[in-house]
Short mmCIF file of C-alpha atoms in Angstrom, two decimals:
data_model
loop_
_atom_site.label_atom_id
_atom_site.label_comp_id
_atom_site.label_asym_id
_atom_site.label_seq_id
_atom_site.Cartn_x
_atom_site.Cartn_y
_atom_site.Cartn_z
CA UNK N 114 6.60 1.76 13.15
CA UNK N 115 5.54 -1.88 13.25
CA UNK N 116 2.02 -2.66 14.35
CA UNK N 117 1.46 -5.22 17.09
CA UNK N 118 0.42 -7.91 14.61
CA UNK N 119 3.49 -7.30 12.43
CA UNK N 120 5.75 -7.40 15.48
CA UNK N 121 4.18 -10.69 16.57
CA UNK N 122 4.51 -12.21 13.09
CA UNK N 123 8.19 -11.32 12.86
CA UNK N 124 9.48 -12.16 16.32
CA UNK N 125 11.98 -15.02 16.30
CA UNK N 126 10.29 -18.14 17.64
CA UNK N 127 11.92 -20.49 20.11
CA UNK N 128 13.62 -23.35 18.21
CA UNK N 129 12.33 -26.80 19.13
CA UNK N 130 15.83 -27.76 20.26
CA UNK N 131 15.11 -25.77 23.43
CA UNK N 132 18.37 -23.89 23.10
CA UNK N 133 18.35 -20.10 23.19
CA UNK N 134 19.26 -18.13 20.09
CA UNK N 135 22.45 -17.01 21.85
CA UNK N 136 23.44 -20.63 22.57
CA UNK N 137 22.81 -21.58 18.96
CA UNK N 138 24.88 -18.69 17.62
CA UNK N 139 27.88 -19.54 19.78
CA UNK N 140 27.73 -23.25 18.89
CA UNK N 141 28.32 -22.70 15.16
CA UNK N 142 31.74 -21.15 14.49
CA UNK N 143 31.86 -19.45 11.12
CA UNK N 144 34.68 -21.47 9.59
CA UNK N 145 35.15 -24.25 7.01
CA UNK N 146 33.44 -26.76 9.30
CA UNK N 147 30.15 -24.86 9.35
CA UNK N 148 28.73 -26.61 6.27
CA UNK N 149 28.87 -29.98 8.04
CA UNK N 150 28.27 -28.94 11.66
CA UNK N 151 25.13 -27.04 10.77
CA UNK N 152 23.45 -30.30 9.74
CA UNK N 153 24.07 -31.96 13.12
CA UNK N 154 21.15 -30.28 14.88
CA UNK N 155 18.33 -29.42 12.45
CA UNK N 156 16.05 -28.80 15.43
CA UNK N 157 18.00 -25.56 16.01
CA UNK N 158 16.29 -24.21 12.89
CA UNK N 159 12.77 -25.54 13.37
CA UNK N 160 9.88 -24.11 15.35
CA UNK N 161 6.49 -25.33 16.45
CA UNK N 162 4.49 -23.02 14.16
CA UNK N 163 6.00 -24.36 10.96
CA UNK N 164 6.02 -27.98 12.09
CA UNK N 165 2.37 -27.74 13.15
CA UNK N 166 1.42 -26.61 9.65
CA UNK N 167 3.60 -28.99 7.64
CA UNK N 168 1.82 -31.81 5.80
CA UNK N 169 3.03 -34.41 3.33
CA UNK N 170 0.76 -34.83 0.33
CA UNK N 171 0.87 -37.17 -2.65
CA UNK N 172 0.67 -35.68 -6.15
CA UNK N 173 1.30 -37.63 -9.36
CA UNK N 174 3.20 -40.26 -7.39
CA UNK N 175 5.42 -37.63 -5.75
CA UNK N 176 5.76 -36.95 -2.04
CA UNK N 177 5.36 -33.18 -1.67
CA UNK N 178 5.92 -31.22 1.53
CA UNK N 179 3.24 -28.59 2.01
CA UNK N 180 2.58 -25.94 4.61
CA UNK N 181 -0.93 -24.62 5.13
CA UNK N 182 -3.61 -23.70 7.65
CA UNK N 183 -6.59 -24.97 5.64
CA UNK N 184 -8.90 -27.01 7.85
CA UNK N 185 -12.10 -27.10 5.81
CA UNK N 186 -11.49 -28.37 2.26
CA UNK N 187 -14.97 -27.18 1.23
CA UNK N 188 -14.32 -23.59 2.30
CA UNK N 189 -14.64 -20.95 -0.41
CA UNK N 190 -12.42 -18.47 1.42
CA UNK N 191 -9.54 -16.84 -0.44
CA UNK N 192 -6.32 -18.87 -0.30
CA UNK N 193 -2.93 -17.19 -0.44
CA UNK N 194 -0.81 -19.46 -2.65
CA UNK N 195 2.96 -19.08 -2.17
CA UNK N 196 5.56 -20.08 -4.76
CA UNK N 197 9.23 -19.95 -3.79
CA UNK N 198 12.21 -19.43 -6.05
CA UNK N 199 15.25 -21.37 -7.26
CA UNK N 200 16.70 -23.33 -4.34
CA UNK N 201 14.07 -22.04 -1.93
CA UNK N 202 11.56 -23.83 0.27
CA UNK N 203 8.45 -23.15 2.34
CA UNK N 204 10.43 -21.82 5.32
CA UNK N 205 11.42 -18.61 3.54
CA UNK N 206 7.81 -17.36 3.81
CA UNK N 207 7.42 -18.12 7.53
CA UNK N 208 6.69 -14.55 8.76
CA UNK N 209 4.09 -14.07 6.02
CA UNK N 210 2.40 -17.35 6.97
CA UNK N 211 2.31 -16.27 10.60
CA UNK N 212 0.81 -12.90 9.69
CA UNK N 213 -1.95 -14.51 7.63
CA UNK N 214 -2.67 -17.03 10.38
CA UNK N 215 -2.93 -14.24 12.95
CA UNK N 216 -5.38 -12.44 10.68
CA UNK N 217 -7.48 -15.57 10.18
CA UNK N 218 -6.59 -15.82 6.49
CA UNK N 219 -5.69 -19.00 4.61
CA UNK N 220 -2.29 -19.82 3.16
CA UNK N 221 -0.85 -22.72 1.19
CA UNK N 222 2.67 -23.46 -0.06
CA UNK N 223 4.77 -26.40 -1.16
CA UNK N 224 8.43 -27.18 -1.48
CA UNK N 225 8.67 -27.21 -5.26
CA UNK N 226 9.64 -30.64 -6.64
CA UNK N 227 13.35 -31.24 -6.11
CA UNK N 228 13.70 -28.69 -3.31
CA UNK N 229 13.22 -28.88 0.45
CA UNK N 230 11.61 -32.19 1.32
CA UNK N 231 9.73 -32.75 -1.93
CA UNK N 232 10.61 -35.53 -4.35
CA UNK N 233 12.61 -34.84 -7.49
CA UNK N 234 11.36 -34.92 -11.08
CA UNK N 235 13.02 -36.42 -14.11
CA UNK N 236 12.77 -33.03 -15.84
CA UNK N 237 11.54 -29.60 -14.68
CA UNK N 238 9.60 -27.77 -17.41
CA UNK N 239 7.83 -24.82 -15.80
CA UNK N 240 4.47 -25.79 -17.29
CA UNK N 241 4.68 -29.14 -15.50
CA UNK N 242 5.77 -27.55 -12.23
CA UNK N 243 2.77 -25.19 -12.15
CA UNK N 244 0.43 -28.12 -12.81
CA UNK N 245 1.93 -29.85 -9.77
CA UNK N 246 1.46 -26.67 -7.71
CA UNK N 247 -2.22 -26.53 -8.68
CA UNK N 248 -2.78 -30.25 -8.10
CA UNK N 249 -1.13 -29.95 -4.69
CA UNK N 250 -3.38 -27.03 -3.75
CA UNK N 251 -6.54 -28.87 -4.72
CA UNK N 252 -5.69 -31.92 -2.64
CA UNK N 253 -6.53 -29.78 0.41
CA UNK N 254 -9.10 -27.23 -0.80
CA UNK N 255 -11.85 -26.77 -3.34
CA UNK N 256 -11.46 -23.00 -3.20
CA UNK N 257 -10.90 -21.38 -6.59
CA UNK N 258 -10.25 -17.86 -5.29
CA UNK N 259 -6.57 -17.11 -4.93
CA UNK N 260 -3.96 -14.52 -4.14
CA UNK N 261 -0.65 -15.73 -5.59
CA UNK N 262 2.58 -14.74 -3.87
CA UNK N 263 5.84 -15.44 -5.69
CA UNK N 264 9.52 -14.88 -4.96
CA UNK N 265 12.22 -14.56 -7.64
CA UNK N 266 11.77 -17.53 -10.03
CA UNK N 267 8.47 -18.09 -8.24
CA UNK N 268 7.20 -14.85 -9.81
CA UNK N 269 7.65 -16.40 -13.26
CA UNK N 270 5.91 -19.56 -12.08
CA UNK N 271 3.10 -17.37 -10.70
CA UNK N 272 2.56 -15.78 -14.11
CA UNK N 273 2.68 -19.16 -15.86
CA UNK N 274 0.10 -20.37 -13.31
CA UNK N 275 -2.05 -17.35 -14.14
CA UNK N 276 -1.88 -17.84 -17.90
CA UNK N 277 -2.55 -21.59 -17.69
CA UNK N 278 -5.36 -21.56 -15.16
CA UNK N 279 -7.02 -18.13 -15.21
CA UNK N 280 -10.13 -19.69 -16.75
CA UNK N 281 -10.40 -22.16 -13.88
CA UNK N 282 -9.32 -20.03 -10.91
CA UNK N 283 -10.24 -16.55 -9.72
CA UNK N 284 -6.90 -14.85 -9.15
CA UNK N 285 -7.47 -11.62 -7.25
CA UNK N 286 -3.87 -10.54 -6.78
CA UNK N 287 -0.33 -11.29 -7.83
CA UNK N 288 2.13 -10.24 -5.11
CA UNK N 289 5.62 -10.59 -6.53
CA UNK N 290 8.76 -10.36 -4.38
CA UNK N 291 12.10 -9.71 -6.13
CA UNK N 292 11.08 -11.12 -9.52
CA UNK N 293 13.81 -12.61 -11.67
CA UNK N 294 14.78 -10.95 -14.93
CA UNK N 295 11.85 -10.86 -17.39
CA UNK N 296 13.99 -12.43 -20.11
CA UNK N 297 16.91 -14.84 -19.84
CA UNK N 298 18.06 -15.31 -23.44
CA UNK N 299 21.38 -16.77 -22.27
CA UNK N 300 19.53 -19.95 -21.29
CA UNK N 301 18.95 -20.57 -24.99
CA UNK N 302 22.61 -20.28 -26.02
CA UNK N 303 23.99 -23.59 -27.30
CA UNK N 304 26.99 -23.38 -24.97
CA UNK N 305 24.69 -22.82 -21.99
CA UNK N 306 22.40 -25.69 -22.98
CA UNK N 307 25.37 -28.07 -23.33
CA UNK N 308 26.83 -27.02 -19.97
CA UNK N 309 23.47 -27.39 -18.21
CA UNK N 310 22.95 -30.81 -19.80
CA UNK N 311 26.33 -32.02 -18.54
CA UNK N 312 25.77 -30.64 -15.03
CA UNK N 313 22.28 -32.17 -14.95
CA UNK N 314 23.64 -35.60 -15.86
CA UNK N 315 26.70 -35.25 -13.62
CA UNK N 316 25.59 -33.01 -10.73
CA UNK N 317 28.49 -34.18 -8.55
CA UNK N 318 30.72 -31.65 -10.38
CA UNK N 319 28.45 -28.81 -9.26
CA UNK N 320 28.20 -30.38 -5.79
CA UNK N 321 32.00 -30.40 -5.57
CA UNK N 322 32.28 -26.77 -6.60
CA UNK N 323 29.60 -25.63 -4.17
CA UNK N 324 31.04 -27.60 -1.24
CA UNK N 325 34.72 -26.77 -1.68
CA UNK N 326 34.75 -23.34 -3.27
CA UNK N 327 31.63 -21.65 -1.91
CA UNK N 328 29.97 -23.28 1.10
CA UNK N 329 33.39 -23.72 2.72
CA UNK N 330 33.25 -19.94 3.22
CA UNK N 331 30.34 -20.35 5.65
CA UNK N 332 28.39 -17.14 6.16
CA UNK N 333 30.63 -15.44 3.61
CA UNK N 334 29.43 -17.83 0.88
CA UNK N 335 27.59 -16.39 -2.11
CA UNK N 336 24.25 -17.83 -1.01
CA UNK N 337 24.42 -15.70 2.13
CA UNK N 338 26.31 -12.58 1.07
CA UNK N 339 24.09 -12.05 -1.96
CA UNK N 340 20.85 -12.82 -0.13
CA UNK N 341 21.35 -10.65 2.96
CA UNK N 342 22.27 -7.02 3.45
CA UNK N 343 21.35 -6.55 7.11
CA UNK N 344 19.74 -9.81 8.26
CA UNK N 345 20.47 -11.05 11.78
CA UNK N 346 23.00 -13.86 12.25
CA UNK N 347 20.39 -16.45 13.24
CA UNK N 348 18.48 -15.82 9.99
CA UNK N 349 21.73 -16.16 8.06
CA UNK N 350 22.51 -19.44 9.79
CA UNK N 351 19.02 -20.69 9.05
CA UNK N 352 19.44 -19.80 5.37
CA UNK N 353 22.84 -21.50 5.29
CA UNK N 354 21.29 -24.61 6.88
CA UNK N 355 18.88 -24.71 3.94
CA UNK N 356 21.53 -23.85 1.36
CA UNK N 357 23.80 -26.81 2.09
CA UNK N 358 20.86 -29.16 1.49
CA UNK N 359 19.91 -27.77 -1.93
CA UNK N 360 20.22 -30.39 -4.66
CA UNK N 361 22.49 -29.23 -7.48
CA UNK N 362 20.61 -31.39 -9.98
CA UNK N 363 17.36 -29.61 -9.16
CA UNK N 364 18.88 -26.14 -9.57
CA UNK N 365 20.24 -27.08 -12.99
CA UNK N 366 16.98 -28.86 -13.87
CA UNK N 367 14.89 -25.74 -13.30
CA UNK N 368 17.25 -23.68 -15.46
CA UNK N 369 16.95 -26.31 -18.21
CA UNK N 370 13.18 -26.29 -17.87
CA UNK N 371 12.83 -22.50 -17.81
CA UNK N 372 10.01 -21.32 -20.06
CA UNK N 373 10.04 -17.68 -21.13
CA UNK N 374 6.89 -15.67 -20.46
CA UNK N 375 5.11 -14.60 -23.64
CA UNK N 376 5.22 -10.92 -22.76
CA UNK N 377 3.81 -9.85 -26.13
CA UNK N 378 0.48 -11.58 -25.56
CA UNK N 379 0.37 -11.41 -21.75
CA UNK N 380 -2.83 -9.82 -20.47
CA UNK N 381 -3.21 -9.56 -16.71
CA UNK N 382 -6.46 -8.35 -15.20
CA UNK N 383 -5.64 -9.01 -11.55
CA UNK N 384 -4.21 -6.48 -9.12
CA UNK N 385 -0.42 -6.66 -9.06
CA UNK N 386 2.05 -5.61 -6.38
CA UNK N 387 5.80 -5.88 -7.00
CA UNK N 388 8.19 -5.62 -4.04
CA UNK N 389 11.95 -5.19 -4.41
CA UNK N 390 14.95 -4.62 -2.18
CA UNK N 391 17.25 -1.74 -3.08
CA UNK N 392 20.39 -3.71 -2.11
CA UNK N 393 19.58 -6.91 -4.02
CA UNK N 394 22.43 -8.11 -6.31
CA UNK N 395 20.44 -11.15 -7.51
CA UNK N 396 17.53 -9.15 -8.90
CA UNK N 397 18.79 -5.55 -8.91
CA UNK N 398 16.29 -2.72 -8.80
CA UNK N 399 16.67 -1.94 -12.51
CA UNK N 400 15.87 -5.58 -13.36
CA UNK N 401 12.75 -5.54 -11.19
CA UNK N 402 11.69 -2.21 -12.70
CA UNK N 403 11.99 -3.75 -16.17
CA UNK N 404 9.91 -6.74 -15.04
CA UNK N 405 7.31 -4.32 -13.66
CA UNK N 406 7.17 -2.47 -16.98
CA UNK N 407 6.80 -5.74 -18.91
CA UNK N 408 3.66 -6.55 -16.92
CA UNK N 409 1.94 -3.95 -19.08
CA UNK N 410 -1.11 -1.88 -18.31
CA UNK N 411 -3.31 -3.43 -15.65
CA UNK N 412 -6.26 -2.09 -13.64
CA UNK N 413 -4.18 -1.73 -10.47
CA UNK N 414 -0.42 -2.06 -10.31
CA UNK N 415 1.93 -0.88 -7.55
CA UNK N 416 5.67 -0.96 -6.97
CA UNK N 417 7.30 -1.04 -3.53
CA UNK N 418 10.99 -0.64 -2.69
CA UNK N 419 12.33 -1.81 0.68
CA UNK N 420 15.37 0.10 1.91
CA UNK N 421 18.59 -1.71 2.84
CA UNK N 422 17.13 -5.04 1.76
CA UNK N 423 18.61 -7.83 -0.34
CA UNK N 424 17.14 -10.91 -2.04
CA UNK N 425 15.88 -12.85 0.97
CA UNK N 426 13.34 -10.14 1.63
CA UNK N 427 11.34 -11.82 4.39
CA UNK N 428 14.40 -12.50 6.55
CA UNK N 429 16.69 -9.63 5.61
CA UNK N 430 14.12 -6.95 6.48
CA UNK N 431 11.29 -8.99 8.03
CA UNK N 432 9.45 -6.12 9.72
CA UNK N 433 9.40 -3.93 6.61
CA UNK N 434 8.50 -6.87 4.35
CA UNK N 435 5.66 -8.10 6.56
CA UNK N 436 4.39 -4.56 7.16
CA UNK N 437 4.22 -3.95 3.40
CA UNK N 438 2.54 -7.31 2.83
CA UNK N 439 0.07 -6.56 5.63
CA UNK N 440 -0.92 -3.25 4.03
CA UNK N 441 -1.46 -4.97 0.69
CA UNK N 442 -3.67 -7.76 2.00
CA UNK N 443 -5.53 -5.39 4.36
CA UNK N 444 -6.51 -3.29 1.34
CA UNK N 445 -8.29 -6.36 -0.04
CA UNK N 446 -10.66 -6.59 2.93
#
């Protein structure tokens, strides 16, 4: 049973287009034209909460889109730092942002370089990406006390952040949604490296494949079918609106820049919560369980499984996801 604050954080907000959800749903037929029509009215997938908290910041010469509710840069309050996954952006965490804002807690997130509305990089080594995340955070706050929330690839970035900066930041918690496989040895195969190099240099081949053989399927495309098990149609449309804007070069770049976690020497002293969906084909339950085991022995470690939930946890089962997140952060008070 959802509490009032969870219900408020997960209700669908009125899009700034002024059109009702029903009007929006009927205006986008699920056919081959969806991938182009869905870009005609971006205001159908924007709301005042997110726009009010969006800010463009400059980091290392890059324009980075951030989303946060930090008003006092000198505040020492705990900041919840969000890190999205491959092809994601700040919008995927919207209900969690709204929950934290309702509870008077601070949050901060960016579109990772190359995704959303953030500038691209020449290359995407994970160690460089986490430095950009940290630099972005400290353009708006001096606080060194963090709770890090990651999703999928973002869970790996969260651990790299921890290992690089644990001496400079106080990291109270790692909250990890649908973490990607703990090891991806296939990324080191010569054939894989050659293919990724070619796609990185000539991303139009990947663009062509995505446009003509996947996104032409609309809401039956892989980026929707594999990310949702039960999610409402509006959430699926919103995800599809984001999917068709993902840069192929960035996706390939992050795979090329993937840095394996040194599990042998990893020592985590923060509290850790891992949350998985039992219907997730991207990071199946057995993969997440292996990731959880690889985290080793820590002072406090918990594992949560959300029923009938796929990879886009916050929009496939928003009430259950936010309720679980609320219980975790409430236990910190």
